[in-house]
């Protein structure tokens, strides 16, 4: 005697169905001129050569220093005499100067607007 063994199988898939409905999208770009008014800061440096002409010992040679907003950079020179001495030839006095100015410019900004129109199966827009 033979007993058949039965098993069910399932096949799952998708398909595209035309519902007859659609949408129409309208997009417009608006341009709006805008004036910007912004303060800008600009830095400049002023360099001044200051004659010093002073003899110092080699271990007393000055280094770069600040006096307020001014950075002072010593310029050293060795001078041969009977002995070697360090003479401060000059200093650079560098002062930082800030200036403000107003920057005005007209720029164009863009914004998009979208409207959507839906259709029924007959292809006509629905009535409200």
C-alpha positions as a Python dict, from the first residue, in 0.01 Angstrom:
ca = {
    (1, 'X'): (0, 0, 0),
    (2, 'X'): (131, 343, -94),
    (3, 'X'): (44, 661, 98),
    (4, 'X'): (113, 981, -91),
    (5, 'X'): (272, 1262, 113),
    (6, 'X'): (149, 1603, 5),
    (7, 'X'): (316, 1938, 80),
    (8, 'X'): (198, 2281, -23),
    (9, 'X'): (439, 2543, -152),
    (10, 'X'): (391, 2917, -162),
    (11, 'X'): (525, 3156, -426),
    (12, 'X'): (515, 3525, -334),
    (13, 'X'): (575, 3804, -584),
    (14, 'X'): (478, 4158, -670),
    (15, 'X'): (341, 4315, -983),
    (16, 'X'): (272, 4667, -1098),
    (17, 'X'): (-94, 4762, -1114),
    (18, 'X'): (-211, 5076, -1298),
    (19, 'X'): (-465, 5246, -1073),
    (20, 'X'): (-530, 5523, -1323),
    (21, 'X'): (-442, 5782, -1064),
    (22, 'X'): (-159, 6027, -1099),
    (23, 'X'): (-23, 6351, -970),
    (24, 'X'): (102, 6665, -1140),
    (25, 'X'): (365, 6867, -957),
    (26, 'X'): (419, 7232, -1034),
    (27, 'X'): (740, 7389, -907),
    (28, 'X'): (822, 7757, -932),
    (29, 'X'): (1139, 7935, -822),
    (30, 'X'): (1101, 8273, -658),
    (31, 'X'): (1394, 8515, -654),
    (32, 'X'): (1407, 8775, -384),
    (33, 'X'): (1684, 9038, -374),
    (34, 'X'): (1827, 9084, -24),
    (35, 'X'): (2077, 9348, 89),
    (36, 'X'): (2334, 9238, 343),
    (37, 'X'): (2502, 9492, 568),
    (38, 'X'): (2794, 9338, 757),
    (39, 'X'): (3085, 9490, 948),
    (40, 'X'): (3425, 9352, 852),
    (41, 'X'): (3744, 9381, 1061),
    (42, 'X'): (4079, 9416, 886),
    (43, 'X'): (4416, 9406, 1061),
    (44, 'X'): (4723, 9590, 942),
    (45, 'X'): (5071, 9616, 1090),
    (46, 'X'): (5288, 9924, 1114),
    (47, 'X'): (5664, 9858, 1127),
    (48, 'X'): (5893, 10127, 1264),
    (49, 'X'): (6273, 10103, 1269),
    (50, 'X'): (6402, 10249, 1598),
    (51, 'X'): (6778, 10307, 1623),
    (52, 'X'): (6919, 10191, 1959),
    (53, 'X'): (7300, 10150, 1914),
    (54, 'X'): (7370, 10013, 2264),
    (55, 'X'): (7640, 9762, 2360),
    (56, 'X'): (7528, 9471, 2584),
    (57, 'X'): (7698, 9157, 2714),
    (58, 'X'): (7634, 8842, 2506),
    (59, 'X'): (7436, 8682, 2789),
    (60, 'X'): (7224, 8997, 2822),
    (61, 'X'): (7107, 9005, 2460),
    (62, 'X'): (6736, 9093, 2465),
    (63, 'X'): (6469, 8870, 2316),
    (64, 'X'): (6143, 8955, 2145),
    (65, 'X'): (5904, 9126, 2386),
    (66, 'X'): (5569, 9301, 2392),
    (67, 'X'): (5487, 9650, 2512),
    (68, 'X'): (5108, 9679, 2496),
    (69, 'X'): (4998, 9598, 2140),
    (70, 'X'): (5350, 9644, 2007),
    (71, 'X'): (5589, 9351, 1954),
    (72, 'X'): (5954, 9459, 1978),
    (73, 'X'): (6205, 9244, 1788),
    (74, 'X'): (6570, 9332, 1865),
    (75, 'X'): (6812, 9325, 1570),
    (76, 'X'): (7151, 9212, 1703),
    (77, 'X'): (7494, 9262, 1556),
    (78, 'X'): (7833, 9148, 1679),
    (79, 'X'): (8097, 9419, 1673),
    (80, 'X'): (8469, 9340, 1692),
    (81, 'X'): (8662, 9560, 1923),
    (82, 'X'): (8937, 9430, 2147),
    (83, 'X'): (8667, 9211, 2287),
    (84, 'X'): (8346, 9092, 2138),
    (85, 'X'): (8032, 9274, 2250),
    (86, 'X'): (7671, 9256, 2143),
    (87, 'X'): (7525, 9584, 2031),
    (88, 'X'): (7153, 9636, 1986),
    (89, 'X'): (7148, 9792, 1643),
    (90, 'X'): (6779, 9863, 1621),
    (91, 'X'): (6438, 9730, 1727),
    (92, 'X'): (6136, 9662, 1520),
    (93, 'X'): (5823, 9804, 1682),
    (94, 'X'): (5529, 9619, 1527),
    (95, 'X'): (5187, 9754, 1617),
    (96, 'X'): (4865, 9578, 1527),
    (97, 'X'): (4597, 9816, 1398),
    (98, 'X'): (4233, 9714, 1348),
    (99, 'X'): (4011, 9898, 1105),
    (100, 'X'): (3640, 9840, 1058),
    (101, 'X'): (3456, 9889, 734),
    (102, 'X'): (3099, 9828, 627),
    (103, 'X'): (3038, 9585, 344),
    (104, 'X'): (2708, 9621, 158),
    (105, 'X'): (2605, 9393, -126),
    (106, 'X'): (2281, 9296, -295),
    (107, 'X'): (2236, 8920, -328),
    (108, 'X'): (1955, 8711, -476),
    (109, 'X'): (1797, 8434, -267),
    (110, 'X'): (1591, 8161, -433),
    (111, 'X'): (1298, 7969, -283),
    (112, 'X'): (1096, 7691, -447),
    (113, 'X'): (719, 7656, -424),
    (114, 'X'): (547, 7327, -507),
    (115, 'X'): (178, 7258, -576),
    (116, 'X'): (39, 6906, -629),
    (117, 'X'): (-265, 6823, -844),
    (118, 'X'): (-412, 6469, -813),
    (119, 'X'): (-612, 6279, -1080),
    (120, 'X'): (-878, 6003, -1054),
    (121, 'X'): (-905, 5698, -1284),
    (122, 'X'): (-1060, 5900, -1568),
    (123, 'X'): (-762, 6139, -1576),
    (124, 'X'): (-956, 6442, -1452),
    (125, 'X'): (-884, 6628, -1133),
    (126, 'X'): (-1131, 6552, -852),
    (127, 'X'): (-1392, 6814, -765),
    (128, 'X'): (-1405, 6948, -413),
}
